[in-house]
mmCIF file of C-alpha atoms in Angstrom:
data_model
loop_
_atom_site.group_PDB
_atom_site.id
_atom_site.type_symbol
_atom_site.label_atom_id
_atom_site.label_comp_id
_atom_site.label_asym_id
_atom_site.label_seq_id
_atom_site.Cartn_x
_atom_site.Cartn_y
_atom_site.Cartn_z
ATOM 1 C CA UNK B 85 -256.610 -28.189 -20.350
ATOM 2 C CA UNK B 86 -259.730 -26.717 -21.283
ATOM 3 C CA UNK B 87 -260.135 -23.902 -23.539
ATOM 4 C CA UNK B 88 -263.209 -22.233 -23.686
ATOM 5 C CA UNK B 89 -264.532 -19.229 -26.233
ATOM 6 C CA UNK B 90 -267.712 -17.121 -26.585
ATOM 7 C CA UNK B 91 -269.454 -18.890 -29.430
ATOM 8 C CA UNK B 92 -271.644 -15.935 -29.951
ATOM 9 C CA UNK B 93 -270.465 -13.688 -32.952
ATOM 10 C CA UNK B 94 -269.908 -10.359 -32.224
ATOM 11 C CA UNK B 95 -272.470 -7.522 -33.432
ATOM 12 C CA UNK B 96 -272.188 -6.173 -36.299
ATOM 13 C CA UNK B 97 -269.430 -3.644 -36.421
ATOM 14 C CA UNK B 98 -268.278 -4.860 -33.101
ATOM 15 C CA UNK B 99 -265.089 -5.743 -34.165
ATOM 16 C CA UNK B 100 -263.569 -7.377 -30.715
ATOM 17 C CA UNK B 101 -259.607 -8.375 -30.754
ATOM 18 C CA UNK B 102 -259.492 -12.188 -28.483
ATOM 19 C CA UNK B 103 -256.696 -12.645 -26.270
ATOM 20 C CA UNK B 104 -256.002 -16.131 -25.129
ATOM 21 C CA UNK B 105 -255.588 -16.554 -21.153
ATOM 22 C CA UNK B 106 -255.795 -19.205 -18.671
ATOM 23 C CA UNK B 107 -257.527 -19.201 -15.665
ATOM 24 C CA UNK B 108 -257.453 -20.932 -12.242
ATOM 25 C CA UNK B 109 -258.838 -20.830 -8.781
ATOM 26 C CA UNK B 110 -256.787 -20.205 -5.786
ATOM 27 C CA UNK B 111 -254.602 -23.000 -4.424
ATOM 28 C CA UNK B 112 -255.892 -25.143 -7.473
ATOM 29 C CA UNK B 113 -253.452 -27.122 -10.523
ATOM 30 C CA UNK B 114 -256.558 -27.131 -12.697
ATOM 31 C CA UNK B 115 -256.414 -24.200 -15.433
ATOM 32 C CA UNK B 116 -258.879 -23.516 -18.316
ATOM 33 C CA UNK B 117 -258.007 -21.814 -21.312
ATOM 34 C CA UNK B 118 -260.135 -18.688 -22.457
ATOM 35 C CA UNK B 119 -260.528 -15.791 -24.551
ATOM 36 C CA UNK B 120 -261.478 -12.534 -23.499
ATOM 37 C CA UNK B 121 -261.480 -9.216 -25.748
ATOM 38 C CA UNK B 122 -261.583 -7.111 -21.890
ATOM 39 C CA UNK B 123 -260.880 -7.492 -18.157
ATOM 40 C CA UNK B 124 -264.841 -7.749 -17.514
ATOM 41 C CA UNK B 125 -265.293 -10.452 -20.280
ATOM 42 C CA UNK B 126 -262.947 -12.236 -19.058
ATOM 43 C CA UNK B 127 -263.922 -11.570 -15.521
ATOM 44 C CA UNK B 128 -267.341 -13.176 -16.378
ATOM 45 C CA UNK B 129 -266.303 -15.955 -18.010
ATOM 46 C CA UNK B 130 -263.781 -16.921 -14.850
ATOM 47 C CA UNK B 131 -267.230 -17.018 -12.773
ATOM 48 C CA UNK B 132 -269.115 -19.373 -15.304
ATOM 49 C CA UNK B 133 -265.891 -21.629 -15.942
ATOM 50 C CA UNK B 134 -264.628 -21.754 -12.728
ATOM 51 C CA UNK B 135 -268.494 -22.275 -11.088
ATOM 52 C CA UNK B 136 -267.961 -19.133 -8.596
ATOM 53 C CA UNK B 137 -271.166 -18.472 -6.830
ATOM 54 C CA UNK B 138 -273.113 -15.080 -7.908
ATOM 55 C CA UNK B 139 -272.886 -14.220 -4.222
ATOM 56 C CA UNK B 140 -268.990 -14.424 -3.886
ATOM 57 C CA UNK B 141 -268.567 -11.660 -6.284
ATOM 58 C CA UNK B 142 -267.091 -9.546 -7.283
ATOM 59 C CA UNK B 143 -264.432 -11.720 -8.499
ATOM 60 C CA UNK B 144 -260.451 -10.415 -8.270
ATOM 61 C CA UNK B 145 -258.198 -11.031 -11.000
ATOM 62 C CA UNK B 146 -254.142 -11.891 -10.444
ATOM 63 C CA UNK B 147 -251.588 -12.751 -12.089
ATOM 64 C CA UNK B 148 -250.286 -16.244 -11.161
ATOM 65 C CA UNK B 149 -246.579 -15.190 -11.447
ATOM 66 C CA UNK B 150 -246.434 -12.765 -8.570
ATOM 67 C CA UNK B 151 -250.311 -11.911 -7.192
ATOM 68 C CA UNK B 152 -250.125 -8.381 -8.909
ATOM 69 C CA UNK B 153 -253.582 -7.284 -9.120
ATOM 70 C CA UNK B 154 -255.158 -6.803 -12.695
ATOM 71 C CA UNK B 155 -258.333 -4.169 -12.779
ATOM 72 C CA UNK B 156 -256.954 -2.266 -15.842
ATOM 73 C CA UNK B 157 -258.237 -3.085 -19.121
ATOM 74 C CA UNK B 158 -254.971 -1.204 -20.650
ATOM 75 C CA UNK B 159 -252.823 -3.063 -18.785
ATOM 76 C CA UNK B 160 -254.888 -6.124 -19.434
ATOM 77 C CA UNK B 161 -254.866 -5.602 -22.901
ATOM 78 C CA UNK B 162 -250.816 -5.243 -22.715
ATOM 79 C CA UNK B 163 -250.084 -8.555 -21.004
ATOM 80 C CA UNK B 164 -248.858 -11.353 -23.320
ATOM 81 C CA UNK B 165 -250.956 -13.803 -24.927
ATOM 82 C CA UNK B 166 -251.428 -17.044 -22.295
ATOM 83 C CA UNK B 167 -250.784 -15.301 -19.420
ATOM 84 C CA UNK B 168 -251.746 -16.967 -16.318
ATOM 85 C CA UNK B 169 -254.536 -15.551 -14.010
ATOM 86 C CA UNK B 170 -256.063 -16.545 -10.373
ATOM 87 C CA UNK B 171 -259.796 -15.865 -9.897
ATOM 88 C CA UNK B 172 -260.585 -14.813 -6.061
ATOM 89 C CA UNK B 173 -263.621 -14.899 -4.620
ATOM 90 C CA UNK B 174 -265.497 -11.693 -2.710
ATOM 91 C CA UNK B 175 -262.415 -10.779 -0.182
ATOM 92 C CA UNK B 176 -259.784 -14.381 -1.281
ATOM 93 C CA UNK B 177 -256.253 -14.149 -0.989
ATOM 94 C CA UNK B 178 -253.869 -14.579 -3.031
ATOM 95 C CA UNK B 179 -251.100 -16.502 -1.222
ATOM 96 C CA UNK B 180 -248.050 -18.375 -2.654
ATOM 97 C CA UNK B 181 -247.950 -21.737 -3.076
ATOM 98 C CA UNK B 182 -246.454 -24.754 -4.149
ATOM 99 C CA UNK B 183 -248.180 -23.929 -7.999
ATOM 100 C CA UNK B 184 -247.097 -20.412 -7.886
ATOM 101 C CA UNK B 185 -243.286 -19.068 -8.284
ATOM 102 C CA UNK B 186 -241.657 -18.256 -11.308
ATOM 103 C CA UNK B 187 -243.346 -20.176 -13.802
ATOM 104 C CA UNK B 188 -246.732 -20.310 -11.733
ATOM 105 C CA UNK B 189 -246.736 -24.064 -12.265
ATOM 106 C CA UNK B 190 -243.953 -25.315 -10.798
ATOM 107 C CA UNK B 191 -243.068 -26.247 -6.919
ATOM 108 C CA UNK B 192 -240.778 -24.079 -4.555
ATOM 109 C CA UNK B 193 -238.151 -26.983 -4.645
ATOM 110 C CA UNK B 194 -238.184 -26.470 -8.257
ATOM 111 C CA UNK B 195 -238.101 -23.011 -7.914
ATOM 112 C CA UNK B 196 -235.195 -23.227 -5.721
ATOM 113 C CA UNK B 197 -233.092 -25.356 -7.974
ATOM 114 C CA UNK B 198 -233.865 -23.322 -11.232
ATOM 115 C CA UNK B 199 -232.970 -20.223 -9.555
ATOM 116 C CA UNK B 200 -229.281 -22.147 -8.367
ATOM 117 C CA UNK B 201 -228.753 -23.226 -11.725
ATOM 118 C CA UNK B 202 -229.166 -19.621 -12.558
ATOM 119 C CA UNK B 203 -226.526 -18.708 -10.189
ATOM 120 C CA UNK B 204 -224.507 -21.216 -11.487
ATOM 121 C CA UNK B 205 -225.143 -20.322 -14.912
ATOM 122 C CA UNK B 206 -223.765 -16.763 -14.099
ATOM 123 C CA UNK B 207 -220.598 -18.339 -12.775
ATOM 124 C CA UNK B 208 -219.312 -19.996 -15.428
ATOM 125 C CA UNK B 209 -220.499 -17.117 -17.408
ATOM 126 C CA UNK B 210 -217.904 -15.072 -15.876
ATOM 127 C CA UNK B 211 -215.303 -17.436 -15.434
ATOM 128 C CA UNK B 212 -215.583 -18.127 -19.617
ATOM 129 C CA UNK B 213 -215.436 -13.907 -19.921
ATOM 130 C CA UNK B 214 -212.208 -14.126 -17.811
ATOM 131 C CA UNK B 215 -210.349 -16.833 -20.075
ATOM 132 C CA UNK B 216 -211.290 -15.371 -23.328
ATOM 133 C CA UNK B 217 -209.575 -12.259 -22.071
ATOM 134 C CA UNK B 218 -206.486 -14.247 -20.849
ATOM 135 C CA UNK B 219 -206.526 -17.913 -22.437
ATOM 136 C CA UNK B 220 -203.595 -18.858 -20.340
ATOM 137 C CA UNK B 221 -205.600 -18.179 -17.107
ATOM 138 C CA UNK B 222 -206.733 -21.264 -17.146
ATOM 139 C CA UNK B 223 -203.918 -22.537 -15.120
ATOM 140 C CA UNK B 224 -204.913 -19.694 -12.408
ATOM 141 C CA UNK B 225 -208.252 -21.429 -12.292
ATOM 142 C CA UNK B 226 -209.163 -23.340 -9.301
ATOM 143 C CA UNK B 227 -210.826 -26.882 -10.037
ATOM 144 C CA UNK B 228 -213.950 -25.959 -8.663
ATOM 145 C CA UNK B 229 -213.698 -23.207 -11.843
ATOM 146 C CA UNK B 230 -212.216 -25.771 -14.343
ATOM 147 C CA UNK B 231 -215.260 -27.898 -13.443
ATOM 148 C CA UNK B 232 -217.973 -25.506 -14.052
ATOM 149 C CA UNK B 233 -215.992 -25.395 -17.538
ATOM 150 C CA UNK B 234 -216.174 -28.471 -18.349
ATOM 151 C CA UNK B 235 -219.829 -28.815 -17.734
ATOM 152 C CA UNK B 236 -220.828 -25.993 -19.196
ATOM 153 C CA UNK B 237 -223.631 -26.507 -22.254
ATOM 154 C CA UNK B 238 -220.931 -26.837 -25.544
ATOM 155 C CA UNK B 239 -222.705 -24.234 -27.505
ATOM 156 C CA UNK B 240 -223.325 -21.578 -24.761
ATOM 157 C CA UNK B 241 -219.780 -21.740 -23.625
ATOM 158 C CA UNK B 242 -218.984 -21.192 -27.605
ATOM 159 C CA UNK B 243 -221.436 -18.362 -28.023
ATOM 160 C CA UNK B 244 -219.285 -16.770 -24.822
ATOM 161 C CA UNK B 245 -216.234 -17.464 -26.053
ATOM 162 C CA UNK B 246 -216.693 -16.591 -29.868
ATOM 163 C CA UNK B 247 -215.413 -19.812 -30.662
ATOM 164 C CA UNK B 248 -216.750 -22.853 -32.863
ATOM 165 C CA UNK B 249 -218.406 -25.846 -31.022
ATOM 166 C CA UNK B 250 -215.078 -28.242 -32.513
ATOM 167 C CA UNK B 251 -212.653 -25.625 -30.785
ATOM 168 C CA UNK B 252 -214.814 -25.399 -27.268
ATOM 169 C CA UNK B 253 -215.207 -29.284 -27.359
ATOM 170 C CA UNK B 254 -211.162 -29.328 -27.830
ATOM 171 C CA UNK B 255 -210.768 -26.839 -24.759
ATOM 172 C CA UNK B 256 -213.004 -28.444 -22.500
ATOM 173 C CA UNK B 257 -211.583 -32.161 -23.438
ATOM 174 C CA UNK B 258 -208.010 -30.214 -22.356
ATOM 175 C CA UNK B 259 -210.054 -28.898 -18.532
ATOM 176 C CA UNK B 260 -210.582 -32.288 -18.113
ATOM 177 C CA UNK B 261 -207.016 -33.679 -19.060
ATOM 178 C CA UNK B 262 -205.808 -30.621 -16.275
ATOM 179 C CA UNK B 263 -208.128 -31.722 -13.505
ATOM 180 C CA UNK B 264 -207.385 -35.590 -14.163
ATOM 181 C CA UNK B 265 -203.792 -34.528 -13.467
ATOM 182 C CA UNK B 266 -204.633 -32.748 -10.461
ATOM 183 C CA UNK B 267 -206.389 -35.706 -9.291
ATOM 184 C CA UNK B 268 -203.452 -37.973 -10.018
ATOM 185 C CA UNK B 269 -200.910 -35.890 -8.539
ATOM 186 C CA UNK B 270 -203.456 -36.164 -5.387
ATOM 187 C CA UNK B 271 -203.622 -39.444 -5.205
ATOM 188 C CA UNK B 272 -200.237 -40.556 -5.825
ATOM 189 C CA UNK B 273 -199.883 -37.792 -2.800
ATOM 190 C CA UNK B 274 -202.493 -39.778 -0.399
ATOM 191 C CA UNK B 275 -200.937 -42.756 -1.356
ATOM 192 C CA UNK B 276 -197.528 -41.545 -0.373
ATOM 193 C CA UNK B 277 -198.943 -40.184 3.438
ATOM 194 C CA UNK B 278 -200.764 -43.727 4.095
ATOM 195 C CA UNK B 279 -197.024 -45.548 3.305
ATOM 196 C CA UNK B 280 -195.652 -43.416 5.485
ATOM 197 C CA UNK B 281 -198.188 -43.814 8.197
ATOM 198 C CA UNK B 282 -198.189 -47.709 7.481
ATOM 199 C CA UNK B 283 -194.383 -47.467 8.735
ATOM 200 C CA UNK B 284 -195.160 -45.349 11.663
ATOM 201 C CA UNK B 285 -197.454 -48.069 12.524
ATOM 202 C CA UNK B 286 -194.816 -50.289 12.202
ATOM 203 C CA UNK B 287 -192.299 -48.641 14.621
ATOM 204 C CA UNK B 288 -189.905 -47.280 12.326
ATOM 205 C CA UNK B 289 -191.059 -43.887 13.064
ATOM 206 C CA UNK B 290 -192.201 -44.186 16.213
ATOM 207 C CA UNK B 291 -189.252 -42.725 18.308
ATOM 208 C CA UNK B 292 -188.944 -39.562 16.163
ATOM 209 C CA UNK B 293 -192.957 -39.073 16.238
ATOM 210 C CA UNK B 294 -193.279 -39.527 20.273
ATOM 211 C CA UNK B 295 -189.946 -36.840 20.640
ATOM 212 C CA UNK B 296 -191.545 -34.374 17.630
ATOM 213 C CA UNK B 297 -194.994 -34.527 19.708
ATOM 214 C CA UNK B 298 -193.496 -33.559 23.158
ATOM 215 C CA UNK B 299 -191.474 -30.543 21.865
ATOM 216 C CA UNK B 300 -194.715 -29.655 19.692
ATOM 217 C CA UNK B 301 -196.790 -30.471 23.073
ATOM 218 C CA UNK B 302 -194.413 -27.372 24.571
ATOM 219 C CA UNK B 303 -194.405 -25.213 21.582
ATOM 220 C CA UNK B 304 -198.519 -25.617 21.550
ATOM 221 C CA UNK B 305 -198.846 -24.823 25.185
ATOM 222 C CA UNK B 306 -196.633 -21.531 25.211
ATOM 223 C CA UNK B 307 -198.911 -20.692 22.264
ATOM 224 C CA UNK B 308 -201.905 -21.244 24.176
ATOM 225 C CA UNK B 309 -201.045 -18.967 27.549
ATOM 226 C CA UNK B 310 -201.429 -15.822 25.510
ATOM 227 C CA UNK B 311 -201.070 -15.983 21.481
ATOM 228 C CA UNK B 312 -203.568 -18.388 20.383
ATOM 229 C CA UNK B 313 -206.544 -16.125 21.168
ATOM 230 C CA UNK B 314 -205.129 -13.000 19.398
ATOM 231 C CA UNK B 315 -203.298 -15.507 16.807
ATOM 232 C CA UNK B 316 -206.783 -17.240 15.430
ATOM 233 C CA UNK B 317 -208.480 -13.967 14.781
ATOM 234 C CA UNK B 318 -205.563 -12.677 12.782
ATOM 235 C CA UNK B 319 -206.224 -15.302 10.267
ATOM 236 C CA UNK B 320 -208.469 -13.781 7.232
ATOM 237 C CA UNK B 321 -208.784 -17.193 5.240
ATOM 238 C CA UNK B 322 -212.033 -17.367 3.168
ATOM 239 C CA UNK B 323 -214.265 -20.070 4.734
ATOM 240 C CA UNK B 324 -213.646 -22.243 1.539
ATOM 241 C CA UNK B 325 -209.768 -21.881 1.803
ATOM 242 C CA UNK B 326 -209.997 -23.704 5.830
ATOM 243 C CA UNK B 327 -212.343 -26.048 3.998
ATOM 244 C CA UNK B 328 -210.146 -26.718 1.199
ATOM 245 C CA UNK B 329 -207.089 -27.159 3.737
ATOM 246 C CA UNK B 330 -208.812 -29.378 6.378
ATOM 247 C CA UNK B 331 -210.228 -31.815 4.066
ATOM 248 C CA UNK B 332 -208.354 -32.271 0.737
ATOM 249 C CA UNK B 333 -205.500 -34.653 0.941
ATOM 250 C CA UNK B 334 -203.373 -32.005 -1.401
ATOM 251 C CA UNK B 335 -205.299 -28.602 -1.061
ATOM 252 C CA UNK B 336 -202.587 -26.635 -3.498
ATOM 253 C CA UNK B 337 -204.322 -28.358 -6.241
ATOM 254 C CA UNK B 338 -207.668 -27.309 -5.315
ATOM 255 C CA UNK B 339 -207.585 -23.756 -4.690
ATOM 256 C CA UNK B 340 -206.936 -21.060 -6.976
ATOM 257 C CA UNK B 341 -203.672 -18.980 -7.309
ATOM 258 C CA UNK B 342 -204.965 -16.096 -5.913
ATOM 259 C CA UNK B 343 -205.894 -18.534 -2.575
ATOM 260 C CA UNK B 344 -202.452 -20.043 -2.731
ATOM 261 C CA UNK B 345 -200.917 -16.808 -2.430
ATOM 262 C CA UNK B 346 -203.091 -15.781 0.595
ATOM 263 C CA UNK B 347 -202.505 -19.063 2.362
ATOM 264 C CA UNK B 348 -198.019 -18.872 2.028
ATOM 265 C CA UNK B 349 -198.733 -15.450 3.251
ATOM 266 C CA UNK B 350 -200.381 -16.405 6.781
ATOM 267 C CA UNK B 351 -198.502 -16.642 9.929
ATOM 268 C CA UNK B 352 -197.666 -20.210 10.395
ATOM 269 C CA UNK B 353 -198.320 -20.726 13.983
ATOM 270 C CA UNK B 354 -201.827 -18.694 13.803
ATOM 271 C CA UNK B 355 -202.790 -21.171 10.441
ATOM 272 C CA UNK B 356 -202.179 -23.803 13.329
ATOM 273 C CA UNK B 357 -204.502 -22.931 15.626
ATOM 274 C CA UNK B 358 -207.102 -22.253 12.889
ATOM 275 C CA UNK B 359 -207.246 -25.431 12.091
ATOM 276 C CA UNK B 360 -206.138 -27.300 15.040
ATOM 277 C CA UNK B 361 -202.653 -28.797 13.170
ATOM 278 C CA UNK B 362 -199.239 -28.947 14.783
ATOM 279 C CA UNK B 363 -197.294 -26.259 13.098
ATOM 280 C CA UNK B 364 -195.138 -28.464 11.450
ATOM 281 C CA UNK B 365 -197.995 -29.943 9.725
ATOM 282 C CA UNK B 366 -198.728 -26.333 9.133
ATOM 283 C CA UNK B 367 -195.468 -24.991 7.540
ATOM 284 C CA UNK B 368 -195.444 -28.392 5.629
ATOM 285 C CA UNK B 369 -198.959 -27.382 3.939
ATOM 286 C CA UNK B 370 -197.624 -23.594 3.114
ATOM 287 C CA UNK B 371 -194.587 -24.945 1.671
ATOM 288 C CA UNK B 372 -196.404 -27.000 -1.011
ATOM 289 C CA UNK B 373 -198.706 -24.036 -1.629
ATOM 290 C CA UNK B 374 -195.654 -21.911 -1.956
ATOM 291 C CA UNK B 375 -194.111 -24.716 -4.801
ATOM 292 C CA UNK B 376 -197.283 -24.885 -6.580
ATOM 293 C CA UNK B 377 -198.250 -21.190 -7.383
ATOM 294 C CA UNK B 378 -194.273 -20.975 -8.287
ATOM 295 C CA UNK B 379 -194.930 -23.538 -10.755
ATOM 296 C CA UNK B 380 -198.328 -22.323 -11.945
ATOM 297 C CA UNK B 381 -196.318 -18.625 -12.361
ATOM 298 C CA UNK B 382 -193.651 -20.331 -14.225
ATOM 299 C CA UNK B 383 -196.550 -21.604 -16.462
ATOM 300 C CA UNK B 384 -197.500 -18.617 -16.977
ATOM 301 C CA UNK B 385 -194.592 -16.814 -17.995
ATOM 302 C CA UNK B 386 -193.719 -19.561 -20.288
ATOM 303 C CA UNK B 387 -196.830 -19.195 -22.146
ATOM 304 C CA UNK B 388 -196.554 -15.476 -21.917
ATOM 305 C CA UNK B 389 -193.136 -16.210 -23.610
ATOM 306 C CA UNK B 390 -194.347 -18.483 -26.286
ATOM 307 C CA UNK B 391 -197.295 -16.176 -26.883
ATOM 308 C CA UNK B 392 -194.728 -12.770 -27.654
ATOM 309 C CA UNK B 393 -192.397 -15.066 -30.636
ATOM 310 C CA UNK B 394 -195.440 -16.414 -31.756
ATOM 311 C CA UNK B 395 -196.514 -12.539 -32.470
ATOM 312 C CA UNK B 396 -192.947 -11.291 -33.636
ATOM 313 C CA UNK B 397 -192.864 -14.417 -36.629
ATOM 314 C CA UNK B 398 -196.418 -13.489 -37.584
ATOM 315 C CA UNK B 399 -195.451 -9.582 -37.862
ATOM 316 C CA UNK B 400 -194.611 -8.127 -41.297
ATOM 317 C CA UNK B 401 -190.962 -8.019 -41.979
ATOM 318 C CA UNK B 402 -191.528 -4.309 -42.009
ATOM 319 C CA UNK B 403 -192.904 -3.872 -38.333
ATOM 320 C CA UNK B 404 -189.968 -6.136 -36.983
ATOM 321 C CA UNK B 405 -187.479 -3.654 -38.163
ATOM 322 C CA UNK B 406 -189.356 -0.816 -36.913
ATOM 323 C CA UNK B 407 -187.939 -0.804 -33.626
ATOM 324 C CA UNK B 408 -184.939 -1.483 -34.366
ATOM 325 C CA UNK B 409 -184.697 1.787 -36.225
ATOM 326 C CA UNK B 410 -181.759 4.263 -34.362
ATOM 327 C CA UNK B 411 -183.638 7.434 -33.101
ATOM 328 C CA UNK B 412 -182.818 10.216 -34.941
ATOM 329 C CA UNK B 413 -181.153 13.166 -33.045
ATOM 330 C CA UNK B 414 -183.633 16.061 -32.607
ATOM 331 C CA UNK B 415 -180.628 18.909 -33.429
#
């Protein structure tokens, strides 16, 4: 990077305040560093660094960020020190490109990911305000949640929280100890189905199967004549709950309470058509979803439980007697 000054002191009692920019032509990486103490220094010193021709004037000044138009010396002189500027030539212009975008310098893939992580960033933000209201949310979370958790930067997720770093590390070791379970319990479940298929394979299975297919074959078809088109638009399943249920090998332990709940509370046979399942298959799923938010509520309770001793030993000896106190009567 260049940076380039006027050498020439300044009259006397021409006292002239320098701000620092950098310049650049259109559609160009190169940038030169300058100072200018106005728009129209700084405008002439764009046409000697950047070797415009005298006949391609009068030169435009933007700002690199976003192609606003500078021709203000106020608002020149208001803009940060560094700020980035594009020189156009006579009637040039300014267009984005792959060295424009947020940080002027950076391409749109870039861009693109920096503004995701962003997103992202505001995610976990949320999710972190949501336990520290509720710590024993956590086992409300879905994994996708728990993840974004667990990844989160240590000492932004303890500035959120109001916690130390040691306590956040502690937390986030414990995310990970939940969603290794999870993972577990789905193994051990995927494990279980291929046995089971293995000795389907085998024959031991295969006269129930072929006798459970032709009375499903039935059930499907009666479905078909007239429910399943006014069945599959009565289902109101987020996207990522079908996802969740089409592809995960245990999809209770993936999805959140709150999609747990919506799933038990679908109409079997219209879930089936959904997502192209028997309804066996279907009622099977629901089932599990059913057991697991039971046993995520009966978590909660628990620790709801725990939580209300834990506050009656720590209360004075005073306040526990307090309401135990007979009212007195009024007359």
């Amino acid at each position: 990077m260049e940076v380039t000054g006027d050498a020439g002191a300044p009259e006397s009692g021409d006292i002239r305040t320098l701000k620092p920019c950098l310049l650049r032509r259109n559609h160009s990486r190169e940038q030169h560093g300058v100072a200018a103490s106005c728009l129209e220094d700084l405008r002439s010193k764009a046409c000697d660094i950047l070797a415009i021709d005298k006949s391609l004037t009068p030169v435009t000044l933007v700002l690199a960020e976003d192609g606003t138009i500078v021709d203000d010396d106020d608002y020149f002189l208001c803009l940060p020190s560094n700020t980035k500027f594009v020189a156009l030539a006579n009637n040039e212009k300014w267009a984005y490109n792959n060295s424009d975008g947020g940080t002027a310098w950076i391409s749109q893939e870039s861009f693109d990911v920096d503004e995701t992580d962003r997103g992202a960033g505001l995610k976990w933000k949320n999710v972190a305000r949501q336990l520290k209201e509720d710590l024993s949310s956590i086992i409300l979370l879905s994994e996708e949640d728990l993840q974004m958790l667990v990844d989160a930067p240590c000492a932004d997720l303890a500035q959120e929280l109001h916690q130390s770093c040691a306590t956040v590390q502690q937390l986030q070791h414990t995310l990970q100890q939940v969603l290794d379970q999870r993972e577990e319990v789905r193994q051990s479940k995927q494990l279980l189905q291929l046995y089971l298929e293995a000795l389907e394979k085998e024959g031991s299975l295969l006269s129930k199967q072929e006798e459970s297919k032709a009375a499903l074959g039935e059930e499907a078809d009666a479905v078909d004549t007239g429910i399943s088109r006014e069945t599959s638009s009565d289902v109101m399943l987020a996207s990522h709950i079908l996802t969740a249920l089409r592809e995960k090998p245990a999809p209770e332990l993936s999805l959140s309470s709150q999609d747990l709940e919506l799933v038990t509370r679908e109409d079997p046979k219209a879930l089936a058509v959904t997502l192209n399942w028997d309804v066996r298959k279907t009622e099977t799923v629901q089932e599990a979803c059913e057991r697991e938010l039971a046993l995520r509520l009966q978590q909660m309770q628990s620790l709801h439980s725990l939580r209300s001793i834990s506050a009656r030993k720590a209360s004075p000896p005073g306040e526990r007697q307090n309401p135990k106190r007979a009212k007195q009567d009024p007359t």
